Coordinates of C-alpha atoms in Angstrom, one line a residue:
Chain A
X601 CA 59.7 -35.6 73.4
X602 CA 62.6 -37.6 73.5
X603 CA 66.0 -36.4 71.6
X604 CA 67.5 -39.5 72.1
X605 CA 65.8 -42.8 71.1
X606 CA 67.9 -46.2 72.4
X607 CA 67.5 -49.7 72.4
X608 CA 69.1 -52.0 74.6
X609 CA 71.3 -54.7 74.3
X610 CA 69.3 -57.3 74.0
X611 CA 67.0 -55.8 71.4
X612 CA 69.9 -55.5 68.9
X613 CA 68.8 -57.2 65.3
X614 CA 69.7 -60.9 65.3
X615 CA 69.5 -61.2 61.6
X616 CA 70.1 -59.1 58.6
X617 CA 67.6 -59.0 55.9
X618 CA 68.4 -59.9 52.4
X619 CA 66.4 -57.7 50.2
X620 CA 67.5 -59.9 47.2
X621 CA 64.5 -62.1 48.5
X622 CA 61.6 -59.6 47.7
X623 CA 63.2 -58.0 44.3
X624 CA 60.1 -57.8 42.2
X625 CA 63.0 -57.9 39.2
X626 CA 65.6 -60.6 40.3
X627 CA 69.2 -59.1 39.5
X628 CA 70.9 -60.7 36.6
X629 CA 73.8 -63.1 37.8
X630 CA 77.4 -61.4 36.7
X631 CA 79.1 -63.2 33.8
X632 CA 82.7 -64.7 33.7
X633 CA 84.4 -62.5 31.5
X634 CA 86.2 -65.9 30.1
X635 CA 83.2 -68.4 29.7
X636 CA 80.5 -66.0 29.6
X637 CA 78.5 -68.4 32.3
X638 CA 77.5 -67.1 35.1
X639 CA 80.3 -66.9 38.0
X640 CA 80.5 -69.8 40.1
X641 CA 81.7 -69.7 43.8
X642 CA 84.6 -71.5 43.2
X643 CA 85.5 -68.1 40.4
X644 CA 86.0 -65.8 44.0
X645 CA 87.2 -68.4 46.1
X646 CA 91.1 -66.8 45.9
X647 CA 89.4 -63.7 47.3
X648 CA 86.7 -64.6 49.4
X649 CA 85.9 -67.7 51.7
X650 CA 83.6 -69.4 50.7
X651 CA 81.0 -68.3 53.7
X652 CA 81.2 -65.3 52.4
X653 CA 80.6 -65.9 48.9
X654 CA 77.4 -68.2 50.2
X655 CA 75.9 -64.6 51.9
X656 CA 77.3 -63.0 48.2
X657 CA 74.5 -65.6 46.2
X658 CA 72.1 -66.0 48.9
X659 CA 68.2 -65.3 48.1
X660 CA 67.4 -65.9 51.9
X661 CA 65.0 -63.4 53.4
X662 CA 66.8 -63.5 56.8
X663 CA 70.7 -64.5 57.6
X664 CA 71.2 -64.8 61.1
X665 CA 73.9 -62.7 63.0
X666 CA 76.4 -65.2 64.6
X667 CA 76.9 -64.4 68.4
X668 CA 80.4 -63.9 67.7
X669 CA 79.5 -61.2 65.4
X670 CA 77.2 -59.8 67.9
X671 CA 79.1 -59.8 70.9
X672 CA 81.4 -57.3 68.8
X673 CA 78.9 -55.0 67.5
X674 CA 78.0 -54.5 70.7
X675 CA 80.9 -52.4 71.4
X676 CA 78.7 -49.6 70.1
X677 CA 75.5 -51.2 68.8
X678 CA 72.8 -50.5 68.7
X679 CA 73.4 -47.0 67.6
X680 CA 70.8 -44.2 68.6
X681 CA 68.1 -42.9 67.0
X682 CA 67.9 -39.2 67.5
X683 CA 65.1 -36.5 67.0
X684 CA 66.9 -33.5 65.4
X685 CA 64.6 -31.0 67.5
X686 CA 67.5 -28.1 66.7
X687 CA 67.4 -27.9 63.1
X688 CA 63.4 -28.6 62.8
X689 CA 63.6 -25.4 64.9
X690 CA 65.8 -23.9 63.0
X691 CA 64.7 -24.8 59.5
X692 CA 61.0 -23.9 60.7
X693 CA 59.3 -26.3 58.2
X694 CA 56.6 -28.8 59.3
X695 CA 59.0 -32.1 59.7
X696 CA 60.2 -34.2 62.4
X697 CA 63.6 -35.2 61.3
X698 CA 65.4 -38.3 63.1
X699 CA 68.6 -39.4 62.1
X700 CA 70.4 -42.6 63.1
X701 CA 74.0 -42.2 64.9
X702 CA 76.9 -44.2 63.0
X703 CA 79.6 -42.3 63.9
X704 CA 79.6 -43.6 67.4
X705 CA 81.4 -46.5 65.8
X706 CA 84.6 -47.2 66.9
X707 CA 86.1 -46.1 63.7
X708 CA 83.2 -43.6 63.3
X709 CA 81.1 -44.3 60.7
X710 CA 78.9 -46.9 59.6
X711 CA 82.0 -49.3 58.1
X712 CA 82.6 -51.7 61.2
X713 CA 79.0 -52.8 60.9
X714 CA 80.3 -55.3 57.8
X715 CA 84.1 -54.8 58.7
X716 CA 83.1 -57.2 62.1
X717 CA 81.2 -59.8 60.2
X718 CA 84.0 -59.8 57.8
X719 CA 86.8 -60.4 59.8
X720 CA 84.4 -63.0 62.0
X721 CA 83.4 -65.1 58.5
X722 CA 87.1 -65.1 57.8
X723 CA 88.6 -66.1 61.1
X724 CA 86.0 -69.1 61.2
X725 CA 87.2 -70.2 57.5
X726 CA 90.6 -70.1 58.8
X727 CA 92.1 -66.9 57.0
X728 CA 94.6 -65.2 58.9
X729 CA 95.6 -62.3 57.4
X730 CA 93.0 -59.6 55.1
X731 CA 94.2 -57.5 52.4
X732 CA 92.2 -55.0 51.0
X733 CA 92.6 -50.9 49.7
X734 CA 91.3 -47.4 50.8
X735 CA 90.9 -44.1 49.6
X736 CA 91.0 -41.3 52.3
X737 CA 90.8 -44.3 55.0
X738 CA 87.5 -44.9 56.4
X739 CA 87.3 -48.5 54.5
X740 CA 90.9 -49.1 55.9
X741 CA 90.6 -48.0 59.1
X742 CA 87.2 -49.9 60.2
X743 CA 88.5 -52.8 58.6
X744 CA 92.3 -52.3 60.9
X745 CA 89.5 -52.1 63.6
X746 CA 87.4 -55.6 63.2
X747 CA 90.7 -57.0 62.5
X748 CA 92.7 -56.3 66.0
X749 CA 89.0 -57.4 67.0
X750 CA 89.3 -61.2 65.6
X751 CA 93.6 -61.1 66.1
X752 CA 94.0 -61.2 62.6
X753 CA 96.5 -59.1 60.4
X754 CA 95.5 -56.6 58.3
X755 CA 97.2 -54.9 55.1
X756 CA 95.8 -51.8 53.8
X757 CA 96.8 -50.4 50.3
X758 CA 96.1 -46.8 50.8
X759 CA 96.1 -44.6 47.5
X760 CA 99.6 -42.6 47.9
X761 CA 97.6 -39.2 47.4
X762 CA 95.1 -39.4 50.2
X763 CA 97.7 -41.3 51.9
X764 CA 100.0 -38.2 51.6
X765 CA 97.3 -36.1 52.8
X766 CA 95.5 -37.8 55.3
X767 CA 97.5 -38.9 57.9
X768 CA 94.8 -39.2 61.0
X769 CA 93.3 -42.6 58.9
X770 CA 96.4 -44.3 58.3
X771 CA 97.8 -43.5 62.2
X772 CA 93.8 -45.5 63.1
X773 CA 95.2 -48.2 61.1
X774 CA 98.7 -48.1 62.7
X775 CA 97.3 -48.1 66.3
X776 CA 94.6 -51.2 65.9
X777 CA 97.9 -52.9 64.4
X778 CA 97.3 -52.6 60.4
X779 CA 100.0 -52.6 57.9
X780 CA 99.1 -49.4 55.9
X781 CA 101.1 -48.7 52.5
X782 CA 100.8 -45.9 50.1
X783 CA 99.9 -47.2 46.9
X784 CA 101.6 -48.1 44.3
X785 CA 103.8 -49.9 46.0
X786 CA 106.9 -52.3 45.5
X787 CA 105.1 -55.4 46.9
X788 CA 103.3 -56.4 44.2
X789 CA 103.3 -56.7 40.3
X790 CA 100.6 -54.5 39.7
X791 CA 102.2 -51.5 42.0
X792 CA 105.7 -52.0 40.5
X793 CA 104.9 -52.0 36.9
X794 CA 103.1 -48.6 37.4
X795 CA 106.2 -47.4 39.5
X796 CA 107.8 -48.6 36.6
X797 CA 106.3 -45.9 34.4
X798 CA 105.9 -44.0 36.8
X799 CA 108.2 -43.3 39.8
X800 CA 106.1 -40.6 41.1
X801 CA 102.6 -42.5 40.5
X802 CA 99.8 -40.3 42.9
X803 CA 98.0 -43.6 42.6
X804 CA 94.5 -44.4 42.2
X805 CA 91.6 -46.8 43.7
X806 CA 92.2 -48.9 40.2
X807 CA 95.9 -49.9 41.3
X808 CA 95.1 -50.1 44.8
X809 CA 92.5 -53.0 44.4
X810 CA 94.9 -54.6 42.0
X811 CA 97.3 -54.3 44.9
X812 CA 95.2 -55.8 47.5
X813 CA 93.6 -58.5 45.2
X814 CA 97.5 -60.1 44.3
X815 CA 98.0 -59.8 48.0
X816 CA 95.5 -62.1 48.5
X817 CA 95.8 -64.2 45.4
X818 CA 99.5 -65.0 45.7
X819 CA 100.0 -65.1 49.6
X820 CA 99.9 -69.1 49.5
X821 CA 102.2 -69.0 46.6
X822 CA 104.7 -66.6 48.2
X823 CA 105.2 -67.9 51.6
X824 CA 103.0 -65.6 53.6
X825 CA 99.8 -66.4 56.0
X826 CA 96.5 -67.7 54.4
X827 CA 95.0 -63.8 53.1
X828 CA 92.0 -62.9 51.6
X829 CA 90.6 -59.3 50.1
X830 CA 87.9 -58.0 51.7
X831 CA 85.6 -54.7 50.5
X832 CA 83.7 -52.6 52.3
X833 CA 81.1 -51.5 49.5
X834 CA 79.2 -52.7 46.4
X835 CA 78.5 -56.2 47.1
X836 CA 75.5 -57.8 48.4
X837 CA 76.9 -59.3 51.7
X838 CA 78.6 -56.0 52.3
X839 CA 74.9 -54.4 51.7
X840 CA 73.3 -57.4 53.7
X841 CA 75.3 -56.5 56.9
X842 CA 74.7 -53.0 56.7
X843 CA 71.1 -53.3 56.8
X844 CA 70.8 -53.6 61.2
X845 CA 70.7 -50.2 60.9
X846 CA 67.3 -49.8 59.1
X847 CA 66.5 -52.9 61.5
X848 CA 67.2 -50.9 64.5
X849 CA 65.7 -47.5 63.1
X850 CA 62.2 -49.5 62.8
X851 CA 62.2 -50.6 66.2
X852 CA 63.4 -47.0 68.0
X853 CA 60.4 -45.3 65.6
X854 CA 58.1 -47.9 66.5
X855 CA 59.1 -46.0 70.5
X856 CA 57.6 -43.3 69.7
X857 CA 54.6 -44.9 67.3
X858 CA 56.1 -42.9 64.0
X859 CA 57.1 -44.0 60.8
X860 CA 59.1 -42.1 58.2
X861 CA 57.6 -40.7 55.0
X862 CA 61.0 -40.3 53.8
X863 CA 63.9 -42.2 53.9
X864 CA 67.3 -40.6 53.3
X865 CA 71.0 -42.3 52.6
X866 CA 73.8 -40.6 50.9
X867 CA 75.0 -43.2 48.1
X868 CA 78.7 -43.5 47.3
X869 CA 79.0 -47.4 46.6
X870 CA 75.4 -47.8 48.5
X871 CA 76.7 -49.6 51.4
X872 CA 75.2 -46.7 53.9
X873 CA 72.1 -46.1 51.9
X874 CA 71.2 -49.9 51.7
X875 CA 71.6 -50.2 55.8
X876 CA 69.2 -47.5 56.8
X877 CA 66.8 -48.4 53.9
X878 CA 66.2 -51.8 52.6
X879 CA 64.3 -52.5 55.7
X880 CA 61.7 -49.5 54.5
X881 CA 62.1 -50.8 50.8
X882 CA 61.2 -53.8 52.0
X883 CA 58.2 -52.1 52.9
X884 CA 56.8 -50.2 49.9
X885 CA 57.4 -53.1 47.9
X886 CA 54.6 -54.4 50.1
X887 CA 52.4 -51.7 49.5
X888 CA 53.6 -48.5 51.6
X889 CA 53.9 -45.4 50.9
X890 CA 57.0 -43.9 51.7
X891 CA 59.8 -42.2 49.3
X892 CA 63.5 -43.6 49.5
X893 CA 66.0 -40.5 48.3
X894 CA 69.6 -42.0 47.6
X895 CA 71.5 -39.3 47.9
X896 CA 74.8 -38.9 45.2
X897 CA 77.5 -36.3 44.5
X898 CA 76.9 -34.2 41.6
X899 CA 79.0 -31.6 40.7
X900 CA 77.6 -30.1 37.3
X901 CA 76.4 -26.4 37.1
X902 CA 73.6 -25.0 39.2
X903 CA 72.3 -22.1 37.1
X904 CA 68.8 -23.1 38.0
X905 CA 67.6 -21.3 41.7
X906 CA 65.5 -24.0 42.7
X907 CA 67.1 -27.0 45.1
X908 CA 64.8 -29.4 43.3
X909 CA 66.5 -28.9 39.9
X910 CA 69.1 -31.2 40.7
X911 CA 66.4 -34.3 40.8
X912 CA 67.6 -37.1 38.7
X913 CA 63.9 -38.6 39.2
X914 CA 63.9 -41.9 37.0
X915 CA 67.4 -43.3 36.9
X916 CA 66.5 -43.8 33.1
X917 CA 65.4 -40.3 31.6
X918 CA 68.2 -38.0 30.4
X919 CA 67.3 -34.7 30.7
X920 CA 66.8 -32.8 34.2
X921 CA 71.0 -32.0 33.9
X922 CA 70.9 -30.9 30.8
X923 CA 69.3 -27.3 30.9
X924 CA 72.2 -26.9 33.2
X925 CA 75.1 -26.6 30.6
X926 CA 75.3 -22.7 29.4
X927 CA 79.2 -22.2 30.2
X928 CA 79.2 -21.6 26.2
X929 CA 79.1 -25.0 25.0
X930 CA 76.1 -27.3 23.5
X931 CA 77.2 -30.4 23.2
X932 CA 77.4 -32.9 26.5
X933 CA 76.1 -36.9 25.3
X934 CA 73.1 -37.6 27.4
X935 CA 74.5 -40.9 28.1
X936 CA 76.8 -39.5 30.5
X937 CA 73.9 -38.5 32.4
X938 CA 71.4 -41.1 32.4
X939 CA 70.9 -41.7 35.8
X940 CA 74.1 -41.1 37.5
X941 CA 73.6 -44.2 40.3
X942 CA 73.3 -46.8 37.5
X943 CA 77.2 -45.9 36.9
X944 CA 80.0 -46.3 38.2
X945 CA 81.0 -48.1 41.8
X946 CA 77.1 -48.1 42.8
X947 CA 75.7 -51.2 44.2
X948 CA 74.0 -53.6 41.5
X949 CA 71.3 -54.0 44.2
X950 CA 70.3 -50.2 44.5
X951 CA 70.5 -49.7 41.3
X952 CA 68.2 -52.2 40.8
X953 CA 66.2 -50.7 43.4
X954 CA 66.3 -47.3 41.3
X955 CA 65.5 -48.9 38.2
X956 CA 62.5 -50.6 39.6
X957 CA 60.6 -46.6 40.8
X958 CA 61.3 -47.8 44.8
X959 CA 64.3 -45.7 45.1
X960 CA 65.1 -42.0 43.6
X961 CA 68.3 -40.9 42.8
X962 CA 69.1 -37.7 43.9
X963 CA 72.4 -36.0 43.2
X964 CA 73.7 -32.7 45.0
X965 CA 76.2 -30.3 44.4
X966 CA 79.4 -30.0 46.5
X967 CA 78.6 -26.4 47.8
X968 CA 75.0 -27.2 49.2
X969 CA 76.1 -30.4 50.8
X970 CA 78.9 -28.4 53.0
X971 CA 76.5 -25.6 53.8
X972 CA 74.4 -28.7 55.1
X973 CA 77.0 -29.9 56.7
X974 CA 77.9 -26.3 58.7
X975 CA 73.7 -26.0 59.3
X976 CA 73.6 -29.1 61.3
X977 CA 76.9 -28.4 63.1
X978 CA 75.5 -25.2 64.4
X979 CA 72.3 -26.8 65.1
X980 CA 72.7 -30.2 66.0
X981 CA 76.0 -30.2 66.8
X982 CA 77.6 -33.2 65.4
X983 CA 80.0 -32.3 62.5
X984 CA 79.6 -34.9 59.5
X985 CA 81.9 -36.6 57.1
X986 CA 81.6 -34.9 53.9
X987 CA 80.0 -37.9 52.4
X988 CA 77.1 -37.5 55.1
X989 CA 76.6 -34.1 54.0
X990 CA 74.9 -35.4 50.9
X991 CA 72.1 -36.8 52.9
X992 CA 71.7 -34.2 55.3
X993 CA 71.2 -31.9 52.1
X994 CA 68.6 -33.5 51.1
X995 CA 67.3 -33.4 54.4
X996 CA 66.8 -29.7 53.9
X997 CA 65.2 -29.7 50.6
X998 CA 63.1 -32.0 51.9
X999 CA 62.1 -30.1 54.6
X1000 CA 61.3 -26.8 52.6
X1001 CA 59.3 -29.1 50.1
X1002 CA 56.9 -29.9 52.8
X1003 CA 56.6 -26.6 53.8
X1004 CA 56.2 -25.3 49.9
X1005 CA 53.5 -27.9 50.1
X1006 CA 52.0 -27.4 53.3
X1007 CA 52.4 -30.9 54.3
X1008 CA 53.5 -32.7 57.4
X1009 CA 56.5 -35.1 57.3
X1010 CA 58.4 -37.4 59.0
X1011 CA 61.8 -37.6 57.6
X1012 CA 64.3 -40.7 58.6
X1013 CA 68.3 -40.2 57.4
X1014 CA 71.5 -41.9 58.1
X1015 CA 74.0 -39.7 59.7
X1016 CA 76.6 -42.3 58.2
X1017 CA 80.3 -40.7 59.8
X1018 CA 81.6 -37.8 61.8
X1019 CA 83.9 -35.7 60.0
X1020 CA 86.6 -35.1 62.3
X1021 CA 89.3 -36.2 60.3
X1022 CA 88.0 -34.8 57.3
X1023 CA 88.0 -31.0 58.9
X1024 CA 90.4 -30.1 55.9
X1025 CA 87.6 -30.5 53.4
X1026 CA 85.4 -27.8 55.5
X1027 CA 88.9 -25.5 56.1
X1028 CA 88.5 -25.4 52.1
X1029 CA 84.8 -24.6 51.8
X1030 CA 85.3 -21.9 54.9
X1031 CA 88.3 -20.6 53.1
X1032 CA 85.9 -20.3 49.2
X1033 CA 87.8 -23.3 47.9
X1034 CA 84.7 -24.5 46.8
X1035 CA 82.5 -22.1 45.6
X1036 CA 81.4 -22.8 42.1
X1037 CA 82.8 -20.4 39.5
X1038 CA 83.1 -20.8 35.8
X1039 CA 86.6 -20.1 34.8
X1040 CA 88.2 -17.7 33.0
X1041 CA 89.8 -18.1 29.8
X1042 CA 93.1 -18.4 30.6
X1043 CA 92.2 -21.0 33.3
X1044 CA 90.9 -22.8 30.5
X1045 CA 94.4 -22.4 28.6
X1046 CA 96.4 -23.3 31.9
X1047 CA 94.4 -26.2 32.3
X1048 CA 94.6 -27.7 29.0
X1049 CA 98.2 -27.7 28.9
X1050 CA 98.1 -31.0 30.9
X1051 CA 95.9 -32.5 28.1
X1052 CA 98.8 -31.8 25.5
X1053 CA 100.2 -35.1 25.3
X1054 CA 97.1 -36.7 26.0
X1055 CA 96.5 -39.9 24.6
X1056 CA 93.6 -41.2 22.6
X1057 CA 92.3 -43.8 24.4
X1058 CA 92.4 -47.6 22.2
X1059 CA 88.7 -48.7 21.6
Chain B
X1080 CA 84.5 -15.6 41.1
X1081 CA 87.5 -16.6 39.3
X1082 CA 90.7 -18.9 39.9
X1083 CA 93.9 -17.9 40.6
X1084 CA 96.3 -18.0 37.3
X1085 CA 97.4 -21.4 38.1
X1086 CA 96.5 -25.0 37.6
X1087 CA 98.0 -25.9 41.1
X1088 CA 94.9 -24.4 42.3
X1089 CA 92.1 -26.4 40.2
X1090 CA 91.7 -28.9 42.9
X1091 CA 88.3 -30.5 43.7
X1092 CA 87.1 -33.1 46.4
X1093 CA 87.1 -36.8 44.6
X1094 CA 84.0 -38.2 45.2
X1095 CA 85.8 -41.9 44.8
X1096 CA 89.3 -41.0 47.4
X1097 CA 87.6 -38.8 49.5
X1098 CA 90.2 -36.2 49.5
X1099 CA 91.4 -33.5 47.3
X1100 CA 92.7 -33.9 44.7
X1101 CA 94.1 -31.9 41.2
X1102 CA 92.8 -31.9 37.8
X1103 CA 95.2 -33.3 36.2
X1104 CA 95.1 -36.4 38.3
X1105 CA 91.3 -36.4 37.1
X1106 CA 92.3 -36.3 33.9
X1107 CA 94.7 -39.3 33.7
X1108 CA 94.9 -42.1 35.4
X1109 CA 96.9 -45.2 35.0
X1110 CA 95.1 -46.7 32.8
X1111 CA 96.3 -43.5 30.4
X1112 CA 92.3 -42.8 30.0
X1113 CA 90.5 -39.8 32.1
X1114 CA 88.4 -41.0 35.5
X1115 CA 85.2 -42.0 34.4
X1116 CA 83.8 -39.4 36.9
X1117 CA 85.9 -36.5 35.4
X1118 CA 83.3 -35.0 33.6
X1119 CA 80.5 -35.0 36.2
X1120 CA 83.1 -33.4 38.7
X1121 CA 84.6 -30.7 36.2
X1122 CA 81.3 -29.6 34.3
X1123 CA 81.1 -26.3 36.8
X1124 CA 84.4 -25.2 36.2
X1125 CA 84.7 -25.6 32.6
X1126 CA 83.9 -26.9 29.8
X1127 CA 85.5 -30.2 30.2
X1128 CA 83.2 -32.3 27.8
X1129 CA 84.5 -29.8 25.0
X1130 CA 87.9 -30.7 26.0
X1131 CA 87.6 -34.5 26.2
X1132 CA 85.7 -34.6 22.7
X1133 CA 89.0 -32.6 21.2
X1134 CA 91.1 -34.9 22.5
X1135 CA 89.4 -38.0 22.2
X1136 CA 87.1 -37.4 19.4
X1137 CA 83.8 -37.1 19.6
X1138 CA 82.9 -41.1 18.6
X1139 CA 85.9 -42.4 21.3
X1140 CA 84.5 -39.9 24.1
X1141 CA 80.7 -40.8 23.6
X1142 CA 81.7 -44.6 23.6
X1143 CA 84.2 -44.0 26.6
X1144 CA 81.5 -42.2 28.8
X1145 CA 78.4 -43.7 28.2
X1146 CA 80.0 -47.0 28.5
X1147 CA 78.2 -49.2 30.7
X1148 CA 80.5 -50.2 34.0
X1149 CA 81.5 -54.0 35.2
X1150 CA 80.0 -55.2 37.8
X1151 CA 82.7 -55.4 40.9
X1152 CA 82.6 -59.0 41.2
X1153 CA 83.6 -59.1 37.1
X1154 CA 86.4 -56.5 37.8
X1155 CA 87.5 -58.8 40.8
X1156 CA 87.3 -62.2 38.7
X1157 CA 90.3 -60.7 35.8
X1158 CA 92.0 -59.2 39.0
X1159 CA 92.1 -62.5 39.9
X1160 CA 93.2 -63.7 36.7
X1161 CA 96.1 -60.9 36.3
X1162 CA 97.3 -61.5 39.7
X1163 CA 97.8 -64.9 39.0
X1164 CA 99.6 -64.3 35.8
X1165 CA 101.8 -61.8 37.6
X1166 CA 102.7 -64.4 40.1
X1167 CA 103.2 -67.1 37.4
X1168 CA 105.9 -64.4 35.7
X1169 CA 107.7 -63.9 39.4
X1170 CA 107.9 -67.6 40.0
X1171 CA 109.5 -68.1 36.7
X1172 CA 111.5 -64.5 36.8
X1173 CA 112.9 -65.4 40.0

């Protein structure tokens, strides 16, 4: 039994696959918030070029992978397809596990895969410098990456709080030859208005993108070299290029004549989730039987034992959270928790996908994901980004399902990033940072004092 | 398990940053409203949609919450917009 299953070179994915082709509900085109049409090409011109924004629109089934963009991902493409023979052993339940390698990218996780094809489409369009913003650094860093690939500059607006903290991201950017600033910053309107009010602004993802977006919009105007904005999550073409993972997990299972059962992403903006998976979507929408978990954080109180309660199911119904709420109060809106992926920052696409029954939402609590996360280091040795802990938590429950069933499975997830600049985030589950606890009182009181001046927000 | 006497220590990992952060950066952001995600990522701790309705009011929290998002490429498109205004008003400032 193999542990390891590779492809070579030459059997890398040529094309991506656009599951936009085979939506059985075609998504609705995004209004101008002016005219109320539907946006035109020429709307995200400033930000894109226009190659891009063709991939953006396109309803072709396959989009072939320019040479230039292959000769690149073949820095550390086509990833590996491992068997996780440790924790099947160690979990004792009746699964084969394999999980797909992304963190043997060179900024080591599955970001470079649309970072590269960025970069290329803007090079060929005749942009030389990319703007765009990061959180903790794993956007801006795989982007610094494609860029010292294609000899184009890169500007990173990095929230000032994770910039602050995280370090190890920003010094990546530095050393592939980024410009990475904390944001807010003095070099736009956006980030000096808020300095304005704010001298000490921690920043936020909001200002950031506002950052990176006037970067791009003005750099004609101002003097600077041809920039556009570039984002590593959310949009289709960012969603398209991810998907040679799933591409290359079909072939390496079709090795060792298997096919998944399950497929398993963790889903943030549902750029990782959409790579390993659309390829299987693709699939059931033709008739297979396979379940498709997308995997998001939820951090809401587990006073139920069992690690299925957490099971959004339909991204539609509103109640599996709610028996949750008995820290003394009744009333949460069960707006707020209709669906979690239909909200905020998640890929129109998967939700679509979620709304159509071929993709489950799953969401996870903090504490199980990291006690994920610390099984497979001790079994399969590979520690994982936080973010990857997600998927490899529902991994587990997966696993024990079967077993509560008494049925065989084969499960396929997408180990999406190692964590080893994110080792502060397990320092503070080791150290009972983040064990769930309902607080006292007086935490209460302490709390709310920040809330005193709070402001009622204008509807 | 309880929490030490101190707000410096209700800090939680942002699912958007992907680092730490406190609760009172949760709770306002620039915009002078609370992240959108604040109440999903405070629920275990406390009571945080009791909070937010006192503060708010119960009408202004429901709407605020249950709100539907943009889509990104509508966000981007007034980005656009405001970043060309701003540049308009630095041309003509400076």
């Amino acid at each position: 039994m193999p542990v390891k299953i590779q492809l070579h070179e030459d059997e890398i994915p040529r094309e991506w696959y656009n599951i936009v082709a085979d939506l059985p509900h075609p998504l609705q085109p995004p209004l101008h918030p002016g005219t109320f049409q539907p946006i035109a090409p020429e709307d995200l011109a400033p930000v894109f070029p226009m190659n891009l924004i063709e991939q953006e629109a396109s309803s072709e089934r396959w989009i072939k992978i320019p040479d230039e963009v292959l000769e690149k991902l073949l820095i550390w493409r086509p990833t590996p397809l491992y068997r996780a023979v440790r924790l099947e052993e160690h979990l004792k339940c009746p699964v084969k596990i394999y999980y797909k390698n992304e963190g043997v990218s060179p900024a080591g996780s599955h970001k470079p895969n649309t970072a590269i094809p960025q970069a290329y489409y803007n090079k060929i369009f005749g942009v030389k410098r990319i703007a765009t913003e990061t959180g903790a650094g794993q956007w801006g860093s795989a982007l610094s990456f494609a860029c010292s690939q294609f000899g184009l500059e890169a500007k990173v607006y990095m929230v000032r709080v994770s910039y602050e903290q995280k370090p190890y991201r920003r010094l990546m950017m530095n050393t592939w030859g980024a410009t990475c600033i904390p944001s807010p910053s003095t070099e736009t309107e956006a980030g000096r208005s808020i300095l304005a009010q704010d001298p000490n602004s921690p920043g936020s993802l909001g200002i950031a993108i506002s950052e990176a977006v006037e970067d791009a919009v003005t750099s004609e105007s101002f003097g600077r070299p041809l920039t556009r904005y570039s984002l590593g999550s959310v949009l289709n073409h960012v969603l398209l290029h991810q998907t040679v993972i799933g591409l290359e997990a079909k072939k390496q299972l079709e090795q060792v004549n298997d096919y998944p059962d399950v497929v398993i992403g963790c889903a943030g903006g549902g750029s990782n989730f959409a790579g390993i998976s659309f390829p299987f979507v693709r699939d059931k929408i033709a008739g297979k039987k396979i379940d498709i978990l997308a995997v998001e954080p939820l951090s809401c109180p587990t006073l139920t034992k069992g690690p299925f309660a957490y099971d959004f199911g339909d991204a539609v119904k509103m109640t599996p959270l709610m028996p949750m709420y008995t820290l003394g109060h009744a009333y949460v809106p069960a707006p707020i928790h209709a669906g979690g992926l239909r909200y905020h920052g998640m890929a129109p696409l998967v939700s679509q996908l979620v709304l159509d029954g071929l993709v489950e939402a799953r969401a996870i609590p903090q504490l199980e994901t990291f006690s994920a996360g610390v099984t497979w280091a001790r079994t399969e040795g590979f520690i994982s980004a936080p973010e990857t802990n997600h998927a490899l938590a529902a991994v587990i429950q997966e696993a024990l399902k079967a077993k509560e069933e008494g049925k065989e499975k084969t499960i396929l997830v997408n180990w999406s990033g190692h964590g080893l600049v994110d080792l502060a985030a397990y320092d503070a589950y080791f150290q009972g940072k983040l064990v769930d606890y309902e607080m006292l009182q007086e935490d209460i009181d302490c709390s709310l004092k920040c809330l005193e001046d709070y402001p009622k927000p204008k509807m | 398990m309880t929490v030490e006497n101190d707000c410096s220590s209700l800090e939680i990992r942002c699912p958007r940053l992907g680092s730490p952060v406190k609760f009172s950066y949760c709770i306002i952001e620039s915009t002078g409203q609370p992240c959108i995600k604040s109440v999903s990522c405070w629920t275990p701790y406390f009571d945080i949609s009791r909070l937010l309705t006192e503060k708010m009011g119960r009408d202004n929290f429901e709407i605020y919450f249950s709100k539907e998002p943009k889509p990104k490429i509508v966000t981007l498109i007034e980005l656009i917009e405001k970043a060309r205004e701003a540049a308009g008003r630095s041309k003509s400032d400076g």
